[in-house]
Amino acid sequence: QVQLVESGGGSVQAGGSLRLSCAASGYTYYCMAWFRQAPGKEREGVASISSYGITTYPDSSKGRFMISRDNAKNTVYLQMNSLKPEDTAMYYCAAGHGQGGKGRCAGIGSWGQGTQVTVSS
């Protein structure tokens, strides 16, 4: 059983930055990603990265968010800059067998418990 443990969420003012971390234990998946879900909205992909370092982002993340991965530590990071109030959501780490476009993994096998990000105007 793979465990994903997120950290780094919190509250920040618009224009600020946060860095999220997700530590995985157990099986190493090909793809790791960050998703987010705001109240009343569907879960959406934010960024994904393969074990080869190939990244995908939706338009809403491009230029502001950067995903990176330390394979030796089995940890993925999400650097979020120029945060906006609309980025407020619960952010989830996910791991999957394949990589999808627009910040997603395919064949997701594990989810983290989530970490809250709140951006105030």
mmCIF file of C-alpha atoms in Angstrom:
data_model
loop_
_atom_site.group_PDB
_atom_site.id
_atom_site.type_symbol
_atom_site.label_atom_id
_atom_site.label_comp_id
_atom_site.label_asym_id
_atom_site.label_seq_id
_atom_site.Cartn_x
_atom_site.Cartn_y
_atom_site.Cartn_z
ATOM 1 C CA GLN A 1 0.000 0.000 0.000
ATOM 2 C CA VAL A 2 1.464 3.337 -1.071
ATOM 3 C CA GLN A 3 1.095 6.192 1.351
ATOM 4 C CA LEU A 4 1.199 9.789 0.181
ATOM 5 C CA VAL A 5 1.682 12.448 2.840
ATOM 6 C CA GLU A 6 1.299 16.102 1.890
ATOM 7 C CA SER A 7 2.605 19.118 3.732
ATOM 8 C CA GLY A 8 3.161 22.822 3.159
ATOM 9 C CA GLY A 9 -0.348 24.175 2.813
ATOM 10 C CA GLY A 10 -1.480 27.307 4.596
ATOM 11 C CA SER A 11 -2.806 30.811 4.209
ATOM 12 C CA VAL A 12 -1.167 33.484 2.097
ATOM 13 C CA GLN A 13 -2.081 36.813 0.575
ATOM 14 C CA ALA A 14 -2.625 37.203 -3.134
ATOM 15 C CA GLY A 15 0.669 37.441 -4.975
ATOM 16 C CA GLY A 16 2.426 35.281 -2.412
ATOM 17 C CA SER A 17 4.035 31.862 -2.728
ATOM 18 C CA LEU A 18 3.708 28.442 -1.148
ATOM 19 C CA ARG A 19 5.574 25.199 -1.598
ATOM 20 C CA LEU A 20 3.781 21.907 -1.166
ATOM 21 C CA SER A 21 5.535 18.603 -0.575
ATOM 22 C CA CYS A 22 4.305 15.040 -0.998
ATOM 23 C CA ALA A 23 6.308 12.158 0.379
ATOM 24 C CA ALA A 24 5.502 8.703 -0.968
ATOM 25 C CA SER A 25 6.301 5.468 0.790
ATOM 26 C CA GLY A 26 6.204 2.059 -0.791
ATOM 27 C CA TYR A 27 5.788 1.531 -4.524
ATOM 28 C CA THR A 28 7.204 4.181 -6.868
ATOM 29 C CA TYR A 29 4.627 5.227 -9.427
ATOM 30 C CA TYR A 30 5.547 6.464 -12.896
ATOM 31 C CA CYS A 31 3.459 9.615 -12.539
ATOM 32 C CA MET A 32 2.877 11.910 -9.604
ATOM 33 C CA ALA A 33 0.569 14.870 -9.683
ATOM 34 C CA TRP A 34 -1.171 17.559 -7.728
ATOM 35 C CA PHE A 35 -4.924 18.029 -7.973
ATOM 36 C CA ARG A 36 -7.114 20.558 -6.237
ATOM 37 C CA GLN A 37 -10.745 20.818 -5.349
ATOM 38 C CA ALA A 38 -12.577 23.935 -4.254
ATOM 39 C CA PRO A 39 -15.980 23.758 -2.535
ATOM 40 C CA GLY A 40 -18.716 23.060 -5.064
ATOM 41 C CA LYS A 41 -16.244 22.436 -7.881
ATOM 42 C CA GLU A 42 -14.834 19.346 -9.551
ATOM 43 C CA ARG A 43 -11.368 18.114 -8.759
ATOM 44 C CA GLU A 44 -8.905 19.400 -11.343
ATOM 45 C CA GLY A 45 -5.337 18.659 -12.244
ATOM 46 C CA VAL A 46 -2.751 21.261 -11.297
ATOM 47 C CA ALA A 47 0.541 19.698 -12.386
ATOM 48 C CA SER A 48 1.964 16.268 -13.129
ATOM 49 C CA ILE A 49 5.454 14.857 -13.503
ATOM 50 C CA SER A 50 6.724 11.532 -14.750
ATOM 51 C CA SER A 51 9.661 9.623 -13.318
ATOM 52 C CA TYR A 52 11.635 10.968 -16.313
ATOM 53 C CA GLY A 53 10.822 14.545 -15.359
ATOM 54 C CA ILE A 54 8.245 15.207 -18.065
ATOM 55 C CA THR A 55 5.757 17.753 -16.780
ATOM 56 C CA THR A 56 2.256 18.788 -17.801
ATOM 57 C CA TYR A 57 0.173 21.729 -16.631
ATOM 58 C CA PRO A 58 -3.271 23.137 -17.349
ATOM 59 C CA ASP A 59 -3.393 26.710 -18.608
ATOM 60 C CA SER A 60 -4.360 27.959 -15.142
ATOM 61 C CA SER A 61 -1.042 26.747 -13.700
ATOM 62 C CA LYS A 62 1.382 27.542 -16.504
ATOM 63 C CA GLY A 63 3.918 30.210 -15.652
ATOM 64 C CA ARG A 64 2.958 30.295 -11.976
ATOM 65 C CA PHE A 65 3.294 26.732 -10.677
ATOM 66 C CA MET A 66 6.225 24.390 -11.017
ATOM 67 C CA ILE A 67 6.274 20.707 -10.134
ATOM 68 C CA SER A 68 9.480 18.864 -9.371
ATOM 69 C CA ARG A 69 10.392 15.421 -8.185
ATOM 70 C CA ASP A 70 13.188 13.886 -6.166
ATOM 71 C CA ASN A 71 13.155 10.221 -7.166
ATOM 72 C CA ALA A 72 15.752 9.285 -4.550
ATOM 73 C CA LYS A 73 13.472 10.621 -1.815
ATOM 74 C CA ASN A 74 10.270 9.574 -3.602
ATOM 75 C CA THR A 75 8.995 13.091 -3.012
ATOM 76 C CA VAL A 76 7.237 15.537 -5.294
ATOM 77 C CA TYR A 77 7.041 19.281 -4.780
ATOM 78 C CA LEU A 78 4.739 21.992 -6.050
ATOM 79 C CA GLN A 79 6.095 25.527 -6.029
ATOM 80 C CA MET A 80 3.208 27.967 -6.359
ATOM 81 C CA ASN A 81 3.944 31.602 -7.126
ATOM 82 C CA SER A 82 1.763 34.627 -7.847
ATOM 83 C CA LEU A 83 -1.096 32.986 -6.005
ATOM 84 C CA LYS A 84 -4.630 34.211 -6.617
ATOM 85 C CA PRO A 85 -7.776 33.918 -4.490
ATOM 86 C CA GLU A 86 -9.157 31.479 -7.074
ATOM 87 C CA ASP A 87 -6.288 29.114 -6.203
ATOM 88 C CA THR A 88 -7.939 28.543 -2.835
ATOM 89 C CA ALA A 89 -8.717 24.835 -2.568
ATOM 90 C CA MET A 90 -7.793 21.558 -0.957
ATOM 91 C CA TYR A 91 -4.713 20.285 -2.739
ATOM 92 C CA TYR A 92 -4.204 16.551 -3.143
ATOM 93 C CA CYS A 93 -1.168 14.567 -4.147
ATOM 94 C CA ALA A 94 -1.804 11.593 -6.420
ATOM 95 C CA ALA A 95 0.259 8.811 -7.942
ATOM 96 C CA GLY A 96 -0.563 6.890 -11.075
ATOM 97 C CA HIS A 97 0.715 4.422 -13.630
ATOM 98 C CA GLY A 98 0.485 6.766 -16.608
ATOM 99 C CA GLN A 99 0.708 10.454 -17.314
ATOM 100 C CA GLY A 100 -2.192 12.446 -18.678
ATOM 101 C CA GLY A 101 -2.254 15.953 -20.042
ATOM 102 C CA LYS A 102 -3.187 19.156 -18.251
ATOM 103 C CA GLY A 103 -1.619 18.268 -14.953
ATOM 104 C CA ARG A 104 -3.054 14.791 -14.489
ATOM 105 C CA CYS A 105 -1.940 11.226 -13.978
ATOM 106 C CA ALA A 106 -3.777 8.270 -15.474
ATOM 107 C CA GLY A 107 -4.493 5.049 -13.653
ATOM 108 C CA ILE A 108 -4.281 6.700 -10.266
ATOM 109 C CA GLY A 109 -3.590 4.194 -7.539
ATOM 110 C CA SER A 110 -3.074 6.391 -4.501
ATOM 111 C CA TRP A 111 -4.264 9.703 -3.114
ATOM 112 C CA GLY A 112 -2.983 11.786 -0.249
ATOM 113 C CA GLN A 113 -5.214 13.174 2.456
ATOM 114 C CA GLY A 114 -5.028 16.733 1.167
ATOM 115 C CA THR A 115 -3.623 20.021 2.394
ATOM 116 C CA GLN A 116 -5.566 23.281 2.440
ATOM 117 C CA VAL A 117 -4.361 26.322 0.543
ATOM 118 C CA THR A 118 -6.143 29.605 1.215
ATOM 119 C CA VAL A 119 -5.308 32.780 -0.706
ATOM 120 C CA SER A 120 -6.782 36.036 0.531
ATOM 121 C CA SER A 121 -7.204 39.163 -1.548
#
